[in-house]
Coordinates of C-alpha atoms in Angstrom, one line a residue:
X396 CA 67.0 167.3 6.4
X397 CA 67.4 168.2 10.1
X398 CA 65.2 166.7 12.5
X399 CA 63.0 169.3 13.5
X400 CA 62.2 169.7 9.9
X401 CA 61.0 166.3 9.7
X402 CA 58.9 166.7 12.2
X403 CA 57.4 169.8 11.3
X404 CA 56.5 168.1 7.5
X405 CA 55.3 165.5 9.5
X406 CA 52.8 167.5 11.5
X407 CA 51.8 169.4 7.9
X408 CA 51.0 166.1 6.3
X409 CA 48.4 165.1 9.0
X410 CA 44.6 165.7 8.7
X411 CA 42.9 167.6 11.1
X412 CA 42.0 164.7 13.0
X413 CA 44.9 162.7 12.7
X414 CA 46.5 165.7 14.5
X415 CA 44.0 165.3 17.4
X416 CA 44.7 161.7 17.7
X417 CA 48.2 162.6 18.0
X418 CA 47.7 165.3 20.5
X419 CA 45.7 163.3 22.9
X420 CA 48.0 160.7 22.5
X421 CA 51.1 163.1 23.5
X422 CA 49.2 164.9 26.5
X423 CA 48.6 161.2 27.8
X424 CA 52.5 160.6 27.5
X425 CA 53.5 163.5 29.3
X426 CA 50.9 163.3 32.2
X427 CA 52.6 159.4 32.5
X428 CA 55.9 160.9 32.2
X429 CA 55.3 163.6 35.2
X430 CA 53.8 160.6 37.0
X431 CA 56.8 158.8 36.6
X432 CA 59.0 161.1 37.7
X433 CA 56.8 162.0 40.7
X434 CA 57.5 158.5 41.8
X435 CA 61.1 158.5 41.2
X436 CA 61.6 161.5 43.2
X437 CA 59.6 159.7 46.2
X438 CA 62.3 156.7 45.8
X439 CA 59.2 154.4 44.5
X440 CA 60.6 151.7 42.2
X441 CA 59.1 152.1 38.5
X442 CA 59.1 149.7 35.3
X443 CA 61.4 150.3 32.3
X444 CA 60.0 152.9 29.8
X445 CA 59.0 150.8 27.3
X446 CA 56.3 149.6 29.7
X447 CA 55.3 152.6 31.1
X448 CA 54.9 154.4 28.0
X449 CA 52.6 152.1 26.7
X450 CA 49.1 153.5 27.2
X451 CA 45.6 152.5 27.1
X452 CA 43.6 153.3 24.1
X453 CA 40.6 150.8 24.3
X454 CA 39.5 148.2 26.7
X455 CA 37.2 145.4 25.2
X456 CA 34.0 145.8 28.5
X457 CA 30.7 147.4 28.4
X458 CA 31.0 151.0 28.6
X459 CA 28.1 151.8 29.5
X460 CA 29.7 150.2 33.4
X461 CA 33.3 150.8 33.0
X462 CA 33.2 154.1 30.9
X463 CA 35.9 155.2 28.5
X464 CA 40.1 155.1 28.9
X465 CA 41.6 158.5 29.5
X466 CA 42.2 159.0 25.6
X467 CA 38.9 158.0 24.7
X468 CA 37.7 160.6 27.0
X469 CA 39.6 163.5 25.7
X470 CA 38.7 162.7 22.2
X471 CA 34.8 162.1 23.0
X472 CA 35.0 165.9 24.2
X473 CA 36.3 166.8 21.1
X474 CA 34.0 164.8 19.3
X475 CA 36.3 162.8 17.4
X476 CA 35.8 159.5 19.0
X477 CA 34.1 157.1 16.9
X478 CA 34.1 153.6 14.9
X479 CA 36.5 155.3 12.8
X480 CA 39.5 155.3 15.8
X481 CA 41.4 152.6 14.6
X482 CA 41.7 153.6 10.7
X483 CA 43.0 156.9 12.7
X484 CA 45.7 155.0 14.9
X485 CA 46.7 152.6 11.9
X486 CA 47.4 155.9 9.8
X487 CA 49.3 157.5 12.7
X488 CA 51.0 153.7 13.0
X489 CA 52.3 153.8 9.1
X490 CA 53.7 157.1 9.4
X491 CA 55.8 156.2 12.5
X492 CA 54.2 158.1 15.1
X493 CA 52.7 156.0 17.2
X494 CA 52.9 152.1 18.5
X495 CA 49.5 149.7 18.6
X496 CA 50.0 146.9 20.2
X497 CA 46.9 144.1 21.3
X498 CA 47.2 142.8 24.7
X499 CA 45.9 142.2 28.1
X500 CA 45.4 144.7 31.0
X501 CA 44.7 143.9 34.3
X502 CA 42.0 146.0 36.3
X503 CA 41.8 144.2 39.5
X504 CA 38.6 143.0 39.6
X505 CA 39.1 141.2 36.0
X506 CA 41.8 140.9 33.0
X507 CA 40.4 142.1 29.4
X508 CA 41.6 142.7 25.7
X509 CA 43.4 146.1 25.4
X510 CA 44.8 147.9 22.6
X511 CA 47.8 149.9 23.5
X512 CA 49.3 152.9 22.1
X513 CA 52.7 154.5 22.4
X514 CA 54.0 157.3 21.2
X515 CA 57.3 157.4 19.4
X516 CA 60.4 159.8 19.2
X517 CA 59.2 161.3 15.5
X518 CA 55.5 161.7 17.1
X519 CA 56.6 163.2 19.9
X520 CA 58.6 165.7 17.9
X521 CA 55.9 165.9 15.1
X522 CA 53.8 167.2 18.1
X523 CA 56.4 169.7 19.6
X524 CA 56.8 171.2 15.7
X525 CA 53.1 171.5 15.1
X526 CA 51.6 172.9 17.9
X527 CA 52.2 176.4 19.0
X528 CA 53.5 177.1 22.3
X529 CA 50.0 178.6 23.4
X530 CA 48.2 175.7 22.7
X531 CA 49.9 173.1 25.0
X532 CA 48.6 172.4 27.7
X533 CA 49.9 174.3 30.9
X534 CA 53.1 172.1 32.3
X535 CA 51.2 169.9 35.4
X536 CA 53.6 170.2 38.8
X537 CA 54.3 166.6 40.5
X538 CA 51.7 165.8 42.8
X539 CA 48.3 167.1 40.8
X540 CA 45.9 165.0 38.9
X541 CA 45.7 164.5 35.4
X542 CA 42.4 166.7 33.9
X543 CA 40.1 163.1 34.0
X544 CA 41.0 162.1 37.1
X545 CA 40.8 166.4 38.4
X546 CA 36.9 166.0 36.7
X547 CA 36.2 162.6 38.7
X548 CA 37.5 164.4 42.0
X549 CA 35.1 166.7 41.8
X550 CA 32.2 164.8 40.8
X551 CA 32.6 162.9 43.9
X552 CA 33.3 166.6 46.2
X553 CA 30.0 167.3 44.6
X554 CA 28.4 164.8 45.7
X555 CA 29.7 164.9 49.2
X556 CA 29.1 163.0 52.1
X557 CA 25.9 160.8 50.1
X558 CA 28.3 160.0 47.5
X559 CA 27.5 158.3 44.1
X560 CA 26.2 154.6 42.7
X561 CA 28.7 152.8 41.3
X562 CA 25.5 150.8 39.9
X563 CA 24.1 151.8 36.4
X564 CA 23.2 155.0 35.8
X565 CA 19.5 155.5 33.8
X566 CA 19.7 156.0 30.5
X567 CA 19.7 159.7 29.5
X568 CA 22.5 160.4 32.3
X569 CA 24.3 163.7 31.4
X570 CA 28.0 163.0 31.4
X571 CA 29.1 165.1 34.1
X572 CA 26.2 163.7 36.5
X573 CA 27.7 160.0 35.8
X574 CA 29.9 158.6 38.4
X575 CA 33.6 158.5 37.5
X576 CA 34.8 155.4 35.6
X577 CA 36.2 152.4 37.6
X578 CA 39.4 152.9 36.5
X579 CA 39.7 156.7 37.7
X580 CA 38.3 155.3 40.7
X581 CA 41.0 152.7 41.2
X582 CA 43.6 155.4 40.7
X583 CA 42.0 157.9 43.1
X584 CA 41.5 154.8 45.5
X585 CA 45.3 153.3 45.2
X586 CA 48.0 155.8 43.2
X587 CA 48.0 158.8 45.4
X588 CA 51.1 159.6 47.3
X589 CA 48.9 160.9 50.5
X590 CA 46.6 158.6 50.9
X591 CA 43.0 157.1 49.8
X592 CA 40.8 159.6 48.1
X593 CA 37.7 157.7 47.5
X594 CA 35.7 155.1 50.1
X595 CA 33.4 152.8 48.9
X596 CA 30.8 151.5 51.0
X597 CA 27.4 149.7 50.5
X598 CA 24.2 151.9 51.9
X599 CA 21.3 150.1 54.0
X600 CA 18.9 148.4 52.1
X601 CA 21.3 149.0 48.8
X602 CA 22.1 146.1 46.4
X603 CA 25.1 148.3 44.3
X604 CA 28.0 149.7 46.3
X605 CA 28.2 153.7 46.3
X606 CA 31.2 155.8 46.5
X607 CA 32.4 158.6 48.2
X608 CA 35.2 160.9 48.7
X609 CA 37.2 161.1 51.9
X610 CA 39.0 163.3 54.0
X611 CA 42.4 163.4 52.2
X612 CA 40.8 163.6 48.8
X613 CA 38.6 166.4 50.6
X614 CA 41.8 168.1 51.4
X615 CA 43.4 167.5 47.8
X616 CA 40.5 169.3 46.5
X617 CA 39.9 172.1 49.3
X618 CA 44.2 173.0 48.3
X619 CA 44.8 172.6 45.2
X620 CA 41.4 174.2 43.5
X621 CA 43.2 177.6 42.7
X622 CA 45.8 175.4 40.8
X623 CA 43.2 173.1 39.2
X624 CA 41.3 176.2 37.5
X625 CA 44.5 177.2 36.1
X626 CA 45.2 174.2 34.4
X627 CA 41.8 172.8 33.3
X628 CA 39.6 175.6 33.1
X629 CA 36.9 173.7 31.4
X630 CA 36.5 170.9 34.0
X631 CA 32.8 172.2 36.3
X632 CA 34.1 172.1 40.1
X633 CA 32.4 173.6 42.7
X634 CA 34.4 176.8 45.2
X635 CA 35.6 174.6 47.8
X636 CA 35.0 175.4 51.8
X637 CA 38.2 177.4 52.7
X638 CA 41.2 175.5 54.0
X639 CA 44.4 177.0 55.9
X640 CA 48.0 176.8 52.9
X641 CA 45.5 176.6 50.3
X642 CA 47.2 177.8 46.8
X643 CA 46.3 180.3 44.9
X644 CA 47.6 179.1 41.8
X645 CA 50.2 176.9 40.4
X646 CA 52.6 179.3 41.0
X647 CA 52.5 178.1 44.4
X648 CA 54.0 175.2 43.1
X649 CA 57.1 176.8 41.9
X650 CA 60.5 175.2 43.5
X651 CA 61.0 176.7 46.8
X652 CA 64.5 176.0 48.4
X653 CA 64.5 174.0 51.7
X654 CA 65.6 175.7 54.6
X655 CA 68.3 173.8 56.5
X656 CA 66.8 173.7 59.7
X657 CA 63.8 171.5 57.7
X658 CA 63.7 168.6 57.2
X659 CA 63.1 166.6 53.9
X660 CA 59.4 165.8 53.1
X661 CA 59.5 162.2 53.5
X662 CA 61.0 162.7 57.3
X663 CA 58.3 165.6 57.5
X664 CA 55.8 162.7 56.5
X665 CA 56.9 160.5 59.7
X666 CA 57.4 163.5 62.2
X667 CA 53.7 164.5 61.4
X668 CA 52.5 161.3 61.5
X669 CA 54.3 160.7 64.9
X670 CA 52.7 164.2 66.4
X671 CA 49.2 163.1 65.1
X672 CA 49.7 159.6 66.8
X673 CA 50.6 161.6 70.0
X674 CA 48.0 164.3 69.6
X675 CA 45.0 160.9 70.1
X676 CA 47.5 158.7 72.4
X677 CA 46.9 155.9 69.7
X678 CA 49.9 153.7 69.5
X679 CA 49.1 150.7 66.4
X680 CA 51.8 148.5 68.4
X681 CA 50.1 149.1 71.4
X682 CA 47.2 148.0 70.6
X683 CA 48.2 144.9 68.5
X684 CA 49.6 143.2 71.6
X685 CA 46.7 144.4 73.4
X686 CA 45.1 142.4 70.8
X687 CA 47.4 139.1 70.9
X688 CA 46.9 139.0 74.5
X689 CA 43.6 139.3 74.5
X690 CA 43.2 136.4 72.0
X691 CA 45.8 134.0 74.2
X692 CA 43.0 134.2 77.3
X693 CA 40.2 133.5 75.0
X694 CA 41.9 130.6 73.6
X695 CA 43.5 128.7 76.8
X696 CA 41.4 127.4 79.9
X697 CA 40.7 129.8 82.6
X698 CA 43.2 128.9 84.9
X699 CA 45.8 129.2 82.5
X700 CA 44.8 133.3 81.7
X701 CA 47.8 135.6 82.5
X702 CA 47.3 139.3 83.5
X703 CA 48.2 141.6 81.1
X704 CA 51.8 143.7 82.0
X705 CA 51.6 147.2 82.9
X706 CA 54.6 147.6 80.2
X707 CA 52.0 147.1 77.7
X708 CA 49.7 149.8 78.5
X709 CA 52.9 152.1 79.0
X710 CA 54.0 151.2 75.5
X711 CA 54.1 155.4 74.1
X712 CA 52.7 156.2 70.7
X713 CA 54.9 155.6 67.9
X714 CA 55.6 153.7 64.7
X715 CA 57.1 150.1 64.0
X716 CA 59.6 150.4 61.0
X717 CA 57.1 148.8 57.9
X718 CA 54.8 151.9 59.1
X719 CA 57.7 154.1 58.7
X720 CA 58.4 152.7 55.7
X721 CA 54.8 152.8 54.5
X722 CA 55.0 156.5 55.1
X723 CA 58.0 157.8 53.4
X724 CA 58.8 154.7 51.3
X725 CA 61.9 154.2 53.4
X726 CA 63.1 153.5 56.6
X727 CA 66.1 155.6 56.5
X728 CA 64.4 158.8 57.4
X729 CA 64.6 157.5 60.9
X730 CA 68.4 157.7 60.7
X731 CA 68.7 161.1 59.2
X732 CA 65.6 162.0 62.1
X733 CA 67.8 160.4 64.8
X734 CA 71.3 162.2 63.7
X735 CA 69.2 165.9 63.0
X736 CA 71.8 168.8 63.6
X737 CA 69.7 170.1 66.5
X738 CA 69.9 167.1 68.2
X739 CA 67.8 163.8 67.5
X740 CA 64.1 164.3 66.9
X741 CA 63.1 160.5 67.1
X742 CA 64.6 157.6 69.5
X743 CA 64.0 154.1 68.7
X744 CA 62.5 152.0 71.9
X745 CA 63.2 148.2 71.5
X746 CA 59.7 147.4 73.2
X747 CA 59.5 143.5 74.8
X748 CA 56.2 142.7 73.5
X749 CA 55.8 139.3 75.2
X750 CA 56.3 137.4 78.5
X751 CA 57.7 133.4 79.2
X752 CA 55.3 131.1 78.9
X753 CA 52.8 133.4 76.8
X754 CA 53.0 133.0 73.1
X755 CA 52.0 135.7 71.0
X756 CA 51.7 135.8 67.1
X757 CA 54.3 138.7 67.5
X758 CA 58.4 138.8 67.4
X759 CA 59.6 138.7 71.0
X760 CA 61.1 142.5 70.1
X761 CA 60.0 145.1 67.8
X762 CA 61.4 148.4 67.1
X763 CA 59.2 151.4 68.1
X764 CA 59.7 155.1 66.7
X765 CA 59.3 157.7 68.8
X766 CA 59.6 161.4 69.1
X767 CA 61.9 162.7 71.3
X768 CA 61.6 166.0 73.4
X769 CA 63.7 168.2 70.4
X770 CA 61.1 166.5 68.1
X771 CA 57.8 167.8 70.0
X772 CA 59.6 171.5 69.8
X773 CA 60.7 171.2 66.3
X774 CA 57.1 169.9 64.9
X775 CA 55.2 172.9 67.3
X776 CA 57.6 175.5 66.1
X777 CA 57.7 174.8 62.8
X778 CA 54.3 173.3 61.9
X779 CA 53.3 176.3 59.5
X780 CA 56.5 176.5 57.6
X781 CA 55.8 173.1 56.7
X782 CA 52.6 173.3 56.0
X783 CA 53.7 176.1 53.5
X784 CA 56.9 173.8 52.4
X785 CA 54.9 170.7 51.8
X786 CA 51.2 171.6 52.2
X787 CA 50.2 168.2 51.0
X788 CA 51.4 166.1 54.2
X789 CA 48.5 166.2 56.7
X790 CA 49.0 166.9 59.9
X791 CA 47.4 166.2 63.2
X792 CA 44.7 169.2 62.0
X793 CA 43.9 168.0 58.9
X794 CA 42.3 164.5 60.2

């Protein structure tokens, strides 16, 4: 019997809800597999697949605080999710199509019991067989939220600037009116490749904190809602305010070949982030030793105070190498930035940040990147190409 066989019989003997169980399972593996590969791409170091593949089917907390996994969510739309589930899963589990597993997942704030599910090889092909090619979901590009976490976004653009209660919400709460689950929070707050797109903050006169979106998540939204509409029709968001490069599709997201005289994204990141720093004369390095000399005058007696050196008020804006790195995941941008065809669009100053005698909580020299003259010209002359190349790096507009 040839394999896709199998897995077509193996689709056929499923119930219709077994088949549901399977398909939520499978979407959930490929929107982990394009978040994967996402990170790969962006030189970010991932686990082995056998970890990564193992998804979250059920956490053991109050739900009525910490609100469904990503599964549970899908199959709560569909109806399906009920006390039944795990007769479901162990069905799926004899047949060979899935994995349960009972463990422990960490979600920052606390460790709790979690049931796992993974999907095998013969469940991932049983799903391939059975479905039609117009009922899979539309292929998500690299970079774009999964349809729960797309839904949470725009709960909290919704909202806007008064944000939403992470407290309880009164009983009766419609489900699109409740604030987004902790753990689509967390991923919105810490697993996005441009930066934060939730702030949490605790109003005046407020015992629960409240949650809001922010600028970048703002601009995530405002750029990608064409695409978003596309792939998860269903999911209520508001007509975002307009925003320059915003896509009118996904097929805006369709490969686009670099042209030589750009540079890759992740240098991009730093050369943007360099003209922004230059754009508000705001050096982080500048003002650190700023800092450390302030604190030596506070802490020695008065006639031991030193003037501060004009060299440190002259230090330019720029970035120290774990800002680089924090950037574009690397530090060898600066390299391929320094050695740039045209000629070298950063230079590296070794800045002195202390004096004899004075000691500062700092390393006596520090590397500071900066952009050069060719880097100024490059990143005015070619700001709107980028922005069309890689419209999801902000820069010194966007903030």
């Amino acid at each position: 019997m040839t394999v896709s066989r199998k897995a077509a019989e193996a689709w056929a003997g499923l119930n219709a809800r077994q088949r549901k169980y399977l398909t939520a399972v499978y979407n959930a593996d490929q929107d982990r597999e394009q978040e994967i590969a996402g990170k790969r791409l962006s030189r970010i170091e991932v686990p082995p697949a056998v970890q990564w593949r193992k998804l979250r089917f059920s956490l053991k907390l109050p739900r009525a605080l910490f609100g469904y996994t990503t599964i549970q969510d899908v199959l709560r739309a569909a109806g399906e999710h009920d006390s039944g589930a795990g007769a479901t899963l162990a069905a799926l589990q004899r047949r060979g199509l899935v994995k349960i597993e009972h463990g422990w997942a960490d979600l920052g704030i606390m460790t709790v019991e979690c049931v796992y599910v993974t999907l095998t090889t013969p469940g991932r092909a049983a799903v391939r067989a059975g479905l039609p090619d117009d009922a899979r979901p539309v292929k998500k590009p690299t970079g774009l939220l999964a349809e729960w976490l797309w839904e949470s976004l725009a709960k909290l653009y919704r909202a806007g600037e008064a944000g939403m209660s992470r407290g309880l919400a009164p009983e009766g709460t419609s489900r699109e009116d409740r604030t987004p689950t902790w753990t689509a929070l967390q991923k919105l707050r810490d697993d996005q490749r441009d930066g934060e797109y939730i702030d949490e903050f605790l109003p005046d006169g407020s015992r629960d904190w409240w949650v809001r979106i922010t600028p970048t998540g703002r601009r995530h939204y405002e750029l990608h809602h064409a695409c978003y509409r596309e792939l998860y029709p269903e999911v209520k968001a508001v007509d975002p305010m307009p925003i320059e490069g915003a896509h009118t599709g996904l097929a805006d997201h369709s490969p686009s070949r670099r042209p030589k005289h750009l540079v890759r994204e992740p240098d991009w990141r730093v050369l943007a982030e360099l003209a922004r720093l230059e754009a508000a004369d705001r050096c982080p390095l500048r003002r650190r030793v700023l800092q450390e000399y302030d604190s030596y005058n506070r802490w020695v007696r008065p006639e031991e105070r030193v003037e501060i050196p004009a060299e440190v008020a002259a230090i330019p804006p720029g970035m120290t190498m774990p800002h680089v790195k924090k950037t574009a995941r690397s530090t060898a941008v600066v390299d391929r930035l320094k050695a740039y065809a045209g000629g070298g669009l950063v230079e590296v100053l070794d800045v002195q940040a202390g004096r004899p005698g004075v000691h500062l909580n700092l390393p006596s020299s520090i590397a500071l990147v900066c952009l050069t003259d060719a880097g100024r010209a490059h990143v005015a002359a070619h700001r709107h190409d980028y922005l069309r190349l890689y419209p999801d790096v902000p820069t010194t507009t966007d903030r």
